[in-house]
Amino acid sequence: MKVSRLLCTRLRLWLFDKTELQSMGNLFCCVQVDQSTVAVQERFGKFEDVLEPGCHCVPWILGSQVAGHLSLRLQQLDVRCETKTKDNVFVNVVASIQYRALADSASDAFYKLSNTRTQIQAYVFDVIRASVPKLKLDDVFEQKTEIAKAVEQELEKAMSAYGYEIVQTLIVDIEPDEHVKRAMNEINAAARLRAAASDKAEAEKIVQIKRAEGEAEAKYLSGLGIARQRQAIVDGLRDSVLGFSVNVPGTTAKDVMDMVLVTQYFDTMKEIGASSKSSAVFIPHGPGAVRDVATQIRDGLLQGQQLIQ
């Protein structure tokens, strides 16, 4: 019977929830403090001690009580602050503050601040609204680390007096107005298009220069070939005239040239007739026109020489 009663008693205690167990503990002057938490003990309303995690005896009969609990865990507060940059652009700066209460200064953290998160938010607003208006929008994105350091230094200096430690401060987001974002994207796109057009024009310029250089070199070589061809023709005609004059007494150079022109004329007509796909300019081709062609060529050469002189 005694064993059964003992088991029933333990079962009833196990079925009690945590609040009932704490109430029963307070009834027997026992208080449980969870891990990563401290409790503040008061006696007749005056601070007496900071209770570490574990079980403690708090004799409420003698005026002692637990005023409250304070968490020592790392906490995070995200603060969104709207401000204006130096170039008159409104932005939302989101700062992430990681902080925790110090066990050695638990009494200061418990008594000196009524709302820790509101206090931290006020300091963050003050620093961001003092720093961002000095910078242009592009500089805000580039110097967000410096802004975070300024916020962290100000918070450390202010919150250390209240028993809190600022572990880290981060600027996690900078959000300009939607119209500003769209304008920035358009400016970036226009700059990239301008750079692409400049590169394309430069490439076309290089291609044209190389093509012109190739054409110039080809024309130069073609000119050399034509000059050598004409020089060879002149040398051949001179040799022909000299040989014909020696072998046929009484002939002049003019007679020899007329005969050469007639020979070339008939050779040309033969080539035109032999080719089915030839592009040619037709000129008077009667036998009596050869002398007129020779006269015109000779007169053209003489006029050209007179103009040059």
Short mmCIF file of N, CA and C in Angstrom, two decimals, residues 46 173 213 266 289:
data_model
loop_
_atom_site.label_atom_id
_atom_site.label_comp_id
_atom_site.label_asym_id
_atom_site.label_seq_id
_atom_site.Cartn_x
_atom_site.Cartn_y
_atom_site.Cartn_z
N LYS A 46 13.80 45.66 -2.61
CA LYS A 46 15.15 46.14 -2.85
C LYS A 46 15.98 45.02 -3.45
N ASP A 173 20.71 45.60 -45.74
CA ASP A 173 19.99 45.97 -46.95
C ASP A 173 19.91 47.49 -47.06
N GLU A 213 43.92 49.20 -95.97
CA GLU A 213 45.35 48.90 -96.10
C GLU A 213 45.57 47.78 -97.11
N PHE A 266 43.55 43.85 -134.56
CA PHE A 266 43.01 42.58 -135.03
C PHE A 266 43.13 41.49 -133.96
N ALA A 289 39.48 53.11 -139.93
CA ALA A 289 39.41 53.82 -138.65
C ALA A 289 40.65 53.62 -137.81
#
